[in-house]
Amino acid sequence: MSRIGEGIARKGLLADGQKVVVAVSGGVDSMVLLHLLAELAPDRRWRLHVAHFNHLLRGRHSQADQRLVVAAARRLGLPYTAGEARVSEVAAQEKISIEMAARTMRHGFLAEVALREGAFTVALAHHHDDQVELFFLRLLRGSGGVGLAGIRARAPSPADSRVELIRPLLDLAKVEIEAHARQAEIPFRADTSNQSLEFARNRIRNRLLPLLREEYQPALDRVVGRAMEILGAEHEAVIRAARDWRTSGMRPDFQALPMAVQRVLLQEEMIRLGWPPSFEAVEALRLSPAPLSRACGVFLRHDGRGKLATGQTSGRFRREVIQVLLEETAQPVEFSGAKLWWKRVAGRGRERGAPRPGREVFDADRVGERVELRHWRPGDRFQPIGMAQTVKLQDLFTNAKIPRDHRHRGIVASTAQGEIFWVEGLRIGERFKLGANSGNHLIWRWARP
């Protein structure tokens, strides 16, 4: 038995006599995993079933991958199931990335095969290089401790919690897996799409990580692995503390809890209520008594004691202030008798257009993902487009000859940091205008009956 095979056996991820679906793409990691499990199976009475999902993204290369997997299953005397779907078409229909569509459909297929075969376990070929890439991918997306802790050797399937995913190769570097494939003469196919810089993960793999290893930290993989282990353990401790507080009869005030525990409590509440627990949304609820509103006409309110509740806004929702997530949507939010809606547009040069009544265009990255809608307050300062510095809103209203009742009824929109970027009836904020380097655009519209 090989050293890698002995390591898999010692991990104890599979019980003797267990049935398992092995996900095999045709790449070196999954082909090595298949052959190692097949080598160990007789002594442990494992019953293996091979599953291959064809994303139909690479034409004849995808078909060649499938033929290789099917041939390997037959040669090893194992049953197999092959599935396929046009992932690119699904991604376009659902308006999600190809990577996200591929992952969702692949996990759905594997869970379906596992349940049909009575396996309830799927073996995946993720390795340590995948962990390092995922760490930086999530870091650049702003993930917290749970995301940066990476993937686990054992976890429920995102498609069906009845199915467990195991990753026997997770502690191995890809060079070790490739060396084993050469030594054992295991055939595999290289996925040429892994070299395409179109995908963020590939840019991290082929550009960022080589630079960091060469110029900053030669032991990058070991250092990142250690950081992920620390983050994972610390996050688990925070989760335990949050759940202990939730179930305790005698518990301290929510505001007295450590900040990390507060965040976990609100995240779990948001997940329970079907809201995406983004960092911006959690902070809005943690720090402000104002309800968090969504364009579908519902709001989320924190009672100040770690409990969230939803409600439906009325047609004349006149609260003093509401906080709004700028999700990609066309459904309006109602505030102070006005309807406001928006559209986030990715990329330069699209839907820029000229400002017109009831419509403005902002630099979406400067505005951010969460804004606050409110009314004019004494002392408010604002820098309209074309001005070199901020001035008092009161002076702007006076110069524009805006009637006093309109000043108090008009809507003021500010960023999560409190900077005003739009005042109903005035010019937009100087810092939020579109420029030559603007990327994402925010199409902002409003109307009053």
One Martini backbone bead per residue (centre of mass of N, CA, C, O) as a GRO file, in nm:
protein
  449
    1MET     BB    1   0.099   0.034   0.020
    2SER     BB    2   0.075   0.353   0.009
    3ARG     BB    3   0.124   0.637   0.183
    4ILE     BB    4  -0.145   0.769   0.105
    5GLY     BB    5  -0.325   0.527   0.169
    6GLU     BB    6  -0.254   0.512   0.471
    7GLY     BB    7  -0.360   0.794   0.539
    8ILE     BB    8  -0.656   0.742   0.466
    9ALA     BB    9  -0.705   0.506   0.661
   10ARG     BB   10  -0.640   0.675   0.928
   11LYS     BB   11  -0.871   0.893   0.920
   12GLY     BB   12  -1.172   0.763   0.927
   13LEU     BB   13  -1.403   0.855   0.708
   14LEU     BB   14  -1.457   0.541   0.678
   15ALA     BB   15  -1.641   0.271   0.717
   16ASP     BB   16  -1.688  -0.039   0.728
   17GLY     BB   17  -1.896  -0.116   0.450
   18GLN     BB   18  -1.920   0.139   0.299
   19LYS     BB   19  -2.094   0.361   0.094
   20VAL     BB   20  -1.953   0.540  -0.201
   21VAL     BB   21  -1.923   0.837  -0.375
   22VAL     BB   22  -1.711   0.917  -0.654
   23ALA     BB   23  -1.574   1.210  -0.760
   24VAL     BB   24  -1.500   1.234  -1.119
   25SER     BB   25  -1.332   1.437  -1.367
   26GLY     BB   26  -1.009   1.346  -1.471
   27GLY     BB   27  -0.823   1.453  -1.291
   28VAL     BB   28  -0.558   1.388  -1.093
   29ASP     BB   29  -0.698   1.393  -0.813
   30SER     BB   30  -0.951   1.207  -0.877
   31MET     BB   31  -0.794   0.963  -0.992
   32VAL     BB   32  -0.632   0.904  -0.739
   33LEU     BB   33  -0.867   0.865  -0.546
   34LEU     BB   34  -0.998   0.627  -0.691
   35HIS     BB   35  -0.750   0.429  -0.675
   36LEU     BB   36  -0.716   0.433  -0.367
   37LEU     BB   37  -1.000   0.330  -0.289
   38ALA     BB   38  -0.983   0.070  -0.461
   39GLU     BB   39  -0.739  -0.046  -0.300
   40LEU     BB   40  -0.890  -0.038  -0.008
   41ALA     BB   41  -1.176  -0.176  -0.033
   42PRO     BB   42  -1.149  -0.486   0.020
   43ASP     BB   43  -1.054  -0.472   0.328
   44ARG     BB   44  -1.321  -0.262   0.395
   45ARG     BB   45  -1.582  -0.306   0.222
   46TRP     BB   46  -1.612  -0.105   0.006
   47ARG     BB   47  -1.865   0.074  -0.187
   48LEU     BB   48  -1.829   0.185  -0.512
   49HIS     BB   49  -1.930   0.496  -0.688
   50VAL     BB   50  -1.919   0.650  -0.991
   51ALA     BB   51  -1.904   1.015  -1.060
   52HIS     BB   52  -1.994   1.221  -1.351
   53PHE     BB   53  -1.975   1.574  -1.446
   54ASN     BB   54  -2.087   1.747  -1.733
   55HIS     BB   55  -2.058   2.094  -1.828
   56LEU     BB   56  -2.021   2.171  -2.132
   57LEU     BB   57  -1.747   2.383  -2.178
   58ARG     BB   58  -1.511   2.201  -2.371
   59GLY     BB   59  -1.627   2.007  -2.555
   60ARG     BB   60  -1.422   1.753  -2.645
   61HIS     BB   61  -1.284   1.760  -2.367
   62SER     BB   62  -1.528   1.675  -2.199
   63GLN     BB   63  -1.569   1.402  -2.342
   64ALA     BB   64  -1.286   1.289  -2.271
   65ASP     BB   65  -1.322   1.287  -1.968
   66GLN     BB   66  -1.561   1.089  -1.961
   67ARG     BB   67  -1.419   0.848  -2.098
   68LEU     BB   68  -1.201   0.810  -1.884
   69VAL     BB   69  -1.385   0.751  -1.641
   70VAL     BB   70  -1.539   0.512  -1.759
   71ALA     BB   71  -1.290   0.335  -1.813
   72ALA     BB   72  -1.193   0.321  -1.518
   73ALA     BB   73  -1.445   0.189  -1.397
   74ARG     BB   74  -1.435  -0.067  -1.569
   75ARG     BB   75  -1.146  -0.158  -1.493
   76LEU     BB   76  -1.236  -0.165  -1.172
   77GLY     BB   77  -1.540  -0.271  -1.148
   78LEU     BB   78  -1.736  -0.010  -1.146
   79PRO     BB   79  -1.989   0.172  -1.092
   80TYR     BB   80  -2.172   0.427  -1.289
   81THR     BB   81  -2.236   0.792  -1.329
   82ALA     BB   82  -2.355   1.012  -1.588
   83GLY     BB   83  -2.365   1.366  -1.621
   84GLU     BB   84  -2.540   1.663  -1.764
   85ALA     BB   85  -2.487   2.025  -1.846
   86ARG     BB   86  -2.557   2.360  -1.946
   87VAL     BB   87  -2.411   2.586  -1.758
   88SER     BB   88  -2.407   2.852  -1.922
   89GLU     BB   89  -2.718   2.872  -1.951
   90VAL     BB   90  -2.789   2.875  -1.652
   91ALA     BB   91  -2.625   3.124  -1.575
   92ALA     BB   92  -2.783   3.319  -1.760
   93GLN     BB   93  -3.068   3.270  -1.641
   94GLU     BB   94  -2.971   3.324  -1.325
   95LYS     BB   95  -2.747   3.542  -1.301
   96ILE     BB   96  -2.467   3.380  -1.279
   97SER     BB   97  -2.194   3.231  -1.244
   98ILE     BB   98  -2.035   2.964  -1.372
   99GLU     BB   99  -1.915   2.862  -1.108
  100MET     BB  100  -2.180   2.856  -0.946
  101ALA     BB  101  -2.341   2.675  -1.136
  102ALA     BB  102  -2.149   2.432  -1.131
  103ARG     BB  103  -2.156   2.377  -0.828
  104THR     BB  104  -2.460   2.339  -0.790
  105MET     BB  105  -2.502   2.110  -1.002
  106ARG     BB  106  -2.293   1.910  -0.898
  107HIS     BB  107  -2.407   1.871  -0.610
  108GLY     BB  108  -2.686   1.780  -0.699
  109PHE     BB  109  -2.595   1.527  -0.851
  110LEU     BB  110  -2.438   1.383  -0.621
  111ALA     BB  111  -2.676   1.365  -0.424
  112GLU     BB  112  -2.863   1.203  -0.606
  113VAL     BB  113  -2.681   0.955  -0.636
  114ALA     BB  114  -2.646   0.885  -0.337
  115LEU     BB  115  -2.947   0.841  -0.269
  116ARG     BB  116  -3.008   0.628  -0.486
  117GLU     BB  117  -2.760   0.432  -0.373
  118GLY     BB  118  -2.735   0.452  -0.054
  119ALA     BB  119  -2.473   0.624   0.055
  120PHE     BB  120  -2.446   0.936   0.190
  121THR     BB  121  -2.154   0.955   0.042
  122VAL     BB  122  -1.896   1.190  -0.072
  123ALA     BB  123  -1.601   1.190  -0.260
  124LEU     BB  124  -1.346   1.432  -0.264
  125ALA     BB  125  -1.038   1.598  -0.426
  126HIS     BB  126  -0.944   1.790  -0.233
  127HIS     BB  127  -0.669   2.007  -0.158
  128HIS     BB  128  -0.439   2.224  -0.031
  129ASP     BB  129  -0.437   2.420  -0.271
  130ASP     BB  130  -0.738   2.483  -0.254
  131GLN     BB  131  -0.726   2.619   0.022
  132VAL     BB  132  -0.541   2.856  -0.051
  133GLU     BB  133  -0.714   2.974  -0.276
  134LEU     BB  134  -0.969   3.014  -0.101
  135PHE     BB  135  -0.856   3.210   0.101
  136PHE     BB  136  -0.802   3.444  -0.107
  137LEU     BB  137  -1.078   3.460  -0.232
  138ARG     BB  138  -1.225   3.534   0.040
  139LEU     BB  139  -1.054   3.770   0.129
  140LEU     BB  140  -1.126   3.951  -0.130
  141ARG     BB  141  -1.447   3.928  -0.039
  142GLY     BB  142  -1.467   3.962   0.291
  143SER     BB  143  -1.437   3.735   0.475
  144GLY     BB  144  -1.456   3.557   0.753
  145GLY     BB  145  -1.376   3.306   0.963
  146VAL     BB  146  -1.549   3.082   0.827
  147GLY     BB  147  -1.429   3.125   0.540
  148LEU     BB  148  -1.111   3.118   0.614
  149ALA     BB  149  -1.117   2.814   0.723
  150GLY     BB  150  -1.252   2.657   0.507
  151ILE     BB  151  -1.249   2.340   0.424
  152ARG     BB  152  -1.362   2.021   0.513
  153ALA     BB  153  -1.328   1.681   0.554
  154ARG     BB  154  -1.621   1.719   0.694
  155ALA     BB  155  -1.949   1.768   0.533
  156PRO     BB  156  -2.226   1.891   0.428
  157SER     BB  157  -2.425   1.916   0.173
  158PRO     BB  158  -2.552   2.192  -0.005
  159ALA     BB  159  -2.792   2.016  -0.139
  160ASP     BB  160  -2.790   1.783   0.107
  161SER     BB  161  -2.777   1.704   0.445
  162ARG     BB  162  -2.786   1.383   0.412
  163VAL     BB  163  -2.515   1.443   0.276
  164GLU     BB  164  -2.175   1.352   0.291
  165LEU     BB  165  -1.861   1.509   0.284
  166ILE     BB  166  -1.540   1.395   0.170
  167ARG     BB  167  -1.164   1.471   0.212
  168PRO     BB  168  -0.882   1.276   0.188
  169LEU     BB  169  -0.668   1.509   0.039
  170LEU     BB  170  -0.647   1.786   0.209
  171ASP     BB  171  -0.326   1.747   0.318
  172LEU     BB  172  -0.237   1.758   0.016
  173ALA     BB  173  -0.032   1.824  -0.230
  174LYS     BB  174  -0.026   1.834  -0.567
  175VAL     BB  175   0.262   1.721  -0.607
  176GLU     BB  176   0.203   1.453  -0.462
  177ILE     BB  177  -0.022   1.356  -0.648
  178GLU     BB  178   0.141   1.363  -0.913
  179ALA     BB  179   0.362   1.166  -0.821
  180HIS     BB  180   0.171   0.925  -0.781
  181ALA     BB  181   0.065   0.908  -1.071
  182ARG     BB  182   0.337   0.842  -1.200
  183GLN     BB  183   0.415   0.593  -1.031
  184ALA     BB  184   0.119   0.444  -1.086
  185GLU     BB  185   0.008   0.504  -1.372
  186ILE     BB  186  -0.218   0.732  -1.380
  187PRO     BB  187  -0.461   0.843  -1.562
  188PHE     BB  188  -0.504   1.181  -1.704
  189ARG     BB  189  -0.647   1.514  -1.722
  190ALA     BB  190  -0.602   1.833  -1.836
  191ASP     BB  191  -0.732   2.147  -1.748
  192THR     BB  192  -0.719   2.423  -1.950
  193SER     BB  193  -0.907   2.624  -1.784
  194ASN     BB  194  -0.691   2.674  -1.548
  195GLN     BB  195  -0.540   2.907  -1.735
  196SER     BB  196  -0.762   3.097  -1.722
  197LEU     BB  197  -0.805   3.455  -1.643
  198GLU     BB  198  -1.121   3.487  -1.606
  199PHE     BB  199  -1.078   3.356  -1.331
  200ALA     BB  200  -1.006   3.424  -1.009
  201ARG     BB  201  -0.872   3.158  -0.921
  202ASN     BB  202  -0.661   3.155  -1.153
  203ARG     BB  203  -0.521   3.421  -1.077
  204ILE     BB  204  -0.430   3.324  -0.804
  205ARG     BB  205  -0.273   3.069  -0.896
  206ASN     BB  206  -0.093   3.210  -1.148
  207ARG     BB  207  -0.009   3.493  -0.990
  208LEU     BB  208  -0.024   3.548  -0.681
  209LEU     BB  209   0.113   3.297  -0.547
  210PRO     BB  210   0.390   3.306  -0.689
  211LEU     BB  211   0.462   3.588  -0.581
  212LEU     BB  212   0.444   3.526  -0.274
  213ARG     BB  213   0.653   3.292  -0.272
  214GLU     BB  214   0.898   3.454  -0.401
  215GLU     BB  215   0.876   3.757  -0.233
  216TYR     BB  216   0.748   3.679   0.076
  217GLN     BB  217   0.657   3.342   0.113
  218PRO     BB  218   0.773   3.029   0.081
  219ALA     BB  219   0.567   2.918   0.328
  220LEU     BB  220   0.266   2.976   0.252
  221ASP     BB  221   0.105   2.710   0.288
  222ARG     BB  222   0.169   2.673   0.589
  223VAL     BB  223   0.070   2.948   0.693
  224VAL     BB  224  -0.221   2.929   0.589
  225GLY     BB  225  -0.297   2.666   0.730
  226ARG     BB  226  -0.261   2.780   1.015
  227ALA     BB  227  -0.463   3.014   0.994
  228MET     BB  228  -0.712   2.837   0.934
  229GLU     BB  229  -0.705   2.675   1.196
  230ILE     BB  230  -0.734   2.915   1.389
  231LEU     BB  231  -0.996   3.037   1.276
  232GLY     BB  232  -1.172   2.787   1.311
  233ALA     BB  233  -1.143   2.756   1.619
  234GLU     BB  234  -1.243   3.042   1.696
  235HIS     BB  235  -1.522   3.023   1.562
  236GLU     BB  236  -1.626   2.784   1.726
  237ALA     BB  237  -1.612   2.933   1.997
  238VAL     BB  238  -1.814   3.157   1.924
  239ILE     BB  239  -2.053   2.975   1.863
  240ARG     BB  240  -2.073   2.847   2.144
  241ALA     BB  241  -2.118   3.113   2.296
  242ALA     BB  242  -2.378   3.195   2.149
  243ARG     BB  243  -2.547   2.934   2.219
  244ASP     BB  244  -2.520   2.954   2.524
  245TRP     BB  245  -2.661   3.227   2.550
  246ARG     BB  246  -2.931   3.144   2.420
  247THR     BB  247  -2.982   2.895   2.647
  248SER     BB  248  -2.964   3.076   2.881
  249GLY     BB  249  -3.120   3.193   3.165
  250MET     BB  250  -2.854   3.352   3.250
  251ARG     BB  251  -2.792   3.659   3.082
  252PRO     BB  252  -2.639   3.891   2.932
  253ASP     BB  253  -2.630   4.152   2.763
  254PHE     BB  254  -2.588   4.199   2.438
  255GLN     BB  255  -2.395   4.457   2.459
  256ALA     BB  256  -2.183   4.286   2.651
  257LEU     BB  257  -2.088   4.134   2.428
  258PRO     BB  258  -1.890   4.030   2.216
  259MET     BB  259  -1.874   4.117   1.894
  260ALA     BB  260  -1.856   3.829   1.769
  261VAL     BB  261  -2.112   3.721   1.909
  262GLN     BB  262  -2.314   3.918   1.797
  263ARG     BB  263  -2.274   3.842   1.500
  264VAL     BB  264  -2.355   3.546   1.515
  265LEU     BB  265  -2.642   3.586   1.620
  266LEU     BB  266  -2.737   3.754   1.371
  267GLN     BB  267  -2.667   3.555   1.151
  268GLU     BB  268  -2.856   3.326   1.249
  269GLU     BB  269  -3.113   3.493   1.230
  270MET     BB  270  -3.099   3.557   0.926
  271ILE     BB  271  -3.101   3.266   0.829
  272ARG     BB  272  -3.374   3.191   0.958
  273LEU     BB  273  -3.519   3.440   0.778
  274GLY     BB  274  -3.373   3.455   0.481
  275TRP     BB  275  -3.113   3.630   0.509
  276PRO     BB  276  -2.833   3.777   0.405
  277PRO     BB  277  -2.523   3.770   0.606
  278SER     BB  278  -2.388   4.036   0.575
  279PHE     BB  279  -2.181   4.257   0.711
  280GLU     BB  280  -2.351   4.513   0.666
  281ALA     BB  281  -2.617   4.405   0.786
  282VAL     BB  282  -2.518   4.328   1.066
  283GLU     BB  283  -2.414   4.611   1.146
  284ALA     BB  284  -2.678   4.763   1.116
  285LEU     BB  285  -2.826   4.595   1.344
  286ARG     BB  286  -2.614   4.631   1.577
  287LEU     BB  287  -2.591   4.971   1.570
  288SER     BB  288  -2.904   5.005   1.488
  289PRO     BB  289  -3.256   5.070   1.532
  290ALA     BB  290  -3.298   5.062   1.248
  291PRO     BB  291  -3.443   4.937   0.991
  292LEU     BB  292  -3.403   4.681   0.749
  293SER     BB  293  -3.443   4.721   0.406
  294ARG     BB  294  -3.627   4.595   0.128
  295ALA     BB  295  -3.755   4.594  -0.195
  296CYS     BB  296  -4.000   4.384  -0.120
  297GLY     BB  297  -4.132   4.532   0.155
  298VAL     BB  298  -3.931   4.450   0.382
  299PHE     BB  299  -3.826   4.415   0.728
  300LEU     BB  300  -3.558   4.442   0.973
  301ARG     BB  301  -3.554   4.388   1.335
  302HIS     BB  302  -3.391   4.488   1.630
  303ASP     BB  303  -3.435   4.443   1.989
  304GLY     BB  304  -3.135   4.445   2.140
  305ARG     BB  305  -3.136   4.098   2.218
  306GLY     BB  306  -3.075   3.907   1.949
  307LYS     BB  307  -3.352   3.965   1.800
  308LEU     BB  308  -3.541   3.897   1.506
  309ALA     BB  309  -3.773   4.075   1.283
  310THR     BB  310  -4.033   4.087   1.061
  311GLY     BB  311  -4.181   4.314   0.810
  312GLN     BB  312  -4.428   4.523   0.661
  313THR     BB  313  -4.454   4.768   0.456
  314SER     BB  314  -4.605   5.049   0.387
  315GLY     BB  315  -4.709   5.280   0.160
  316ARG     BB  316  -4.634   5.499   0.416
  317PHE     BB  317  -4.328   5.490   0.505
  318ARG     BB  318  -4.239   5.717   0.798
  319ARG     BB  319  -3.974   5.682   0.900
  320GLU     BB  320  -3.698   5.848   0.988
  321VAL     BB  321  -3.527   5.572   0.934
  322ILE     BB  322  -3.356   5.377   0.682
  323GLN     BB  323  -3.206   5.072   0.580
  324VAL     BB  324  -3.039   4.980   0.267
  325LEU     BB  325  -3.004   4.728   0.038
  326LEU     BB  326  -2.823   4.713  -0.274
  327GLU     BB  327  -2.979   4.528  -0.451
  328GLU     BB  328  -3.051   4.356  -0.743
  329THR     BB  329  -3.321   4.566  -0.832
  330ALA     BB  330  -3.671   4.695  -0.919
  331GLN     BB  331  -3.791   4.724  -0.650
  332PRO     BB  332  -3.938   4.933  -0.436
  333VAL     BB  333  -3.886   5.184  -0.201
  334GLU     BB  334  -4.060   5.328   0.075
  335PHE     BB  335  -4.031   5.691   0.150
  336SER     BB  336  -4.192   5.963   0.229
  337GLY     BB  337  -4.387   5.916  -0.038
  338ALA     BB  338  -4.160   5.761  -0.190
  339LYS     BB  339  -4.001   5.606  -0.470
  340LEU     BB  340  -3.726   5.369  -0.474
  341TRP     BB  341  -3.480   5.275  -0.723
  342TRP     BB  342  -3.243   5.030  -0.870
  343LYS     BB  343  -2.917   4.968  -1.046
  344ARG     BB  344  -2.660   4.743  -1.093
  345VAL     BB  345  -2.362   4.802  -1.294
  346ALA     BB  346  -2.128   4.635  -1.462
  347GLY     BB  347  -1.888   4.816  -1.568
  348ARG     BB  348  -1.782   5.010  -1.816
  349GLY     BB  349  -1.999   5.224  -2.007
  350ARG     BB  350  -2.280   5.156  -1.872
  351GLU     BB  351  -2.559   5.331  -1.835
  352ARG     BB  352  -2.486   5.625  -1.793
  353GLY     BB  353  -2.591   5.869  -1.895
  354ALA     BB  354  -2.802   6.128  -1.832
  355PRO     BB  355  -2.930   6.328  -1.628
  356ARG     BB  356  -3.265   6.315  -1.488
  357PRO     BB  357  -3.561   6.322  -1.391
  358GLY     BB  358  -3.550   6.071  -1.149
  359ARG     BB  359  -3.227   6.048  -1.232
  360GLU     BB  360  -2.921   5.880  -1.140
  361VAL     BB  361  -2.553   5.845  -1.140
  362PHE     BB  362  -2.322   5.629  -0.974
  363ASP     BB  363  -2.062   5.523  -0.783
  364ALA     BB  364  -2.099   5.219  -0.641
  365ASP     BB  365  -1.831   5.180  -0.476
  366ARG     BB  366  -1.871   5.443  -0.305
  367VAL     BB  367  -2.150   5.386  -0.183
  368GLY     BB  368  -2.221   5.085  -0.163
  369GLU     BB  369  -2.442   4.835  -0.002
  370ARG     BB  370  -2.529   5.061   0.214
  371VAL     BB  371  -2.804   5.273   0.306
  372GLU     BB  372  -2.945   5.589   0.416
  373LEU     BB  373  -3.272   5.699   0.491
  374ARG     BB  374  -3.370   6.045   0.529
  375HIS     BB  375  -3.354   6.355   0.684
  376TRP     BB  376  -3.299   6.655   0.761
  377ARG     BB  377  -3.033   6.787   0.963
  378PRO     BB  378  -2.883   6.955   1.180
  379GLY     BB  379  -2.556   7.013   1.035
  380ASP     BB  380  -2.560   6.929   0.762
  381ARG     BB  381  -2.332   6.814   0.509
  382PHE     BB  382  -2.246   6.905   0.158
  383GLN     BB  383  -2.104   6.797  -0.174
  384PRO     BB  384  -2.158   6.913  -0.454
  385ILE     BB  385  -2.123   6.911  -0.767
  386GLY     BB  386  -1.841   7.137  -0.823
  387MET     BB  387  -1.744   7.144  -0.534
  388ALA     BB  388  -1.468   7.174  -0.307
  389GLN     BB  389  -1.675   7.169  -0.059
  390THR     BB  390  -1.847   7.169   0.213
  391VAL     BB  391  -2.189   7.240   0.306
  392LYS     BB  392  -2.467   7.355   0.421
  393LEU     BB  393  -2.782   7.258   0.368
  394GLN     BB  394  -2.927   7.516   0.447
  395ASP     BB  395  -2.781   7.693   0.233
  396LEU     BB  396  -2.875   7.538  -0.015
  397PHE     BB  397  -3.176   7.575   0.025
  398THR     BB  398  -3.172   7.881   0.016
  399ASN     BB  399  -3.038   7.918  -0.268
  400ALA     BB  400  -3.274   7.724  -0.402
  401LYS     BB  401  -3.557   7.798  -0.285
  402ILE     BB  402  -3.660   7.593  -0.072
  403PRO     BB  403  -3.910   7.507   0.090
  404ARG     BB  404  -3.949   7.422   0.413
  405ASP     BB  405  -4.133   7.167   0.381
  406HIS     BB  406  -3.943   7.033   0.168
  407ARG     BB  407  -3.691   6.999   0.343
  408HIS     BB  408  -3.832   6.787   0.545
  409ARG     BB  409  -3.946   6.586   0.317
  410GLY     BB  410  -3.695   6.530   0.201
  411ILE     BB  411  -3.439   6.321   0.082
  412VAL     BB  412  -3.167   6.150   0.240
  413ALA     BB  413  -2.851   6.005   0.128
  414SER     BB  414  -2.634   5.767   0.283
  415THR     BB  415  -2.380   5.610   0.388
  416ALA     BB  416  -2.249   5.393   0.619
  417GLN     BB  417  -2.054   5.650   0.708
  418GLY     BB  418  -2.251   5.925   0.661
  419GLU     BB  419  -2.229   6.015   0.364
  420ILE     BB  420  -2.356   6.233   0.145
  421PHE     BB  421  -2.491   6.168  -0.203
  422TRP     BB  422  -2.808   6.255  -0.169
  423VAL     BB  423  -3.052   6.514  -0.259
  424GLU     BB  424  -3.352   6.600  -0.293
  425GLY     BB  425  -3.328   6.855  -0.550
  426LEU     BB  426  -3.021   6.809  -0.590
  427ARG     BB  427  -2.716   6.760  -0.636
  428ILE     BB  428  -2.478   6.552  -0.645
  429GLY     BB  429  -2.208   6.409  -0.522
  430GLU     BB  430  -1.882   6.456  -0.591
  431ARG     BB  431  -1.758   6.168  -0.490
  432PHE     BB  432  -2.005   6.001  -0.673
  433LYS     BB  433  -1.915   6.036  -0.941
  434LEU     BB  434  -1.838   5.976  -1.255
  435GLY     BB  435  -1.540   5.835  -1.391
  436ALA     BB  436  -1.276   5.703  -1.561
  437ASN     BB  437  -1.250   5.476  -1.305
  438SER     BB  438  -1.519   5.369  -1.311
  439GLY     BB  439  -1.713   5.091  -1.264
  440ASN     BB  440  -1.960   5.060  -1.097
  441HIS     BB  441  -2.306   5.125  -1.133
  442LEU     BB  442  -2.570   5.352  -1.010
  443ILE     BB  443  -2.905   5.338  -1.064
  444TRP     BB  444  -3.110   5.621  -0.969
  445ARG     BB  445  -3.453   5.623  -0.857
  446TRP     BB  446  -3.749   5.849  -0.843
  447ALA     BB  447  -4.088   5.898  -0.696
  448ARG     BB  448  -4.393   6.087  -0.695
  449PRO     BB  449  -4.743   6.118  -0.681
   0.00000   0.00000   0.00000
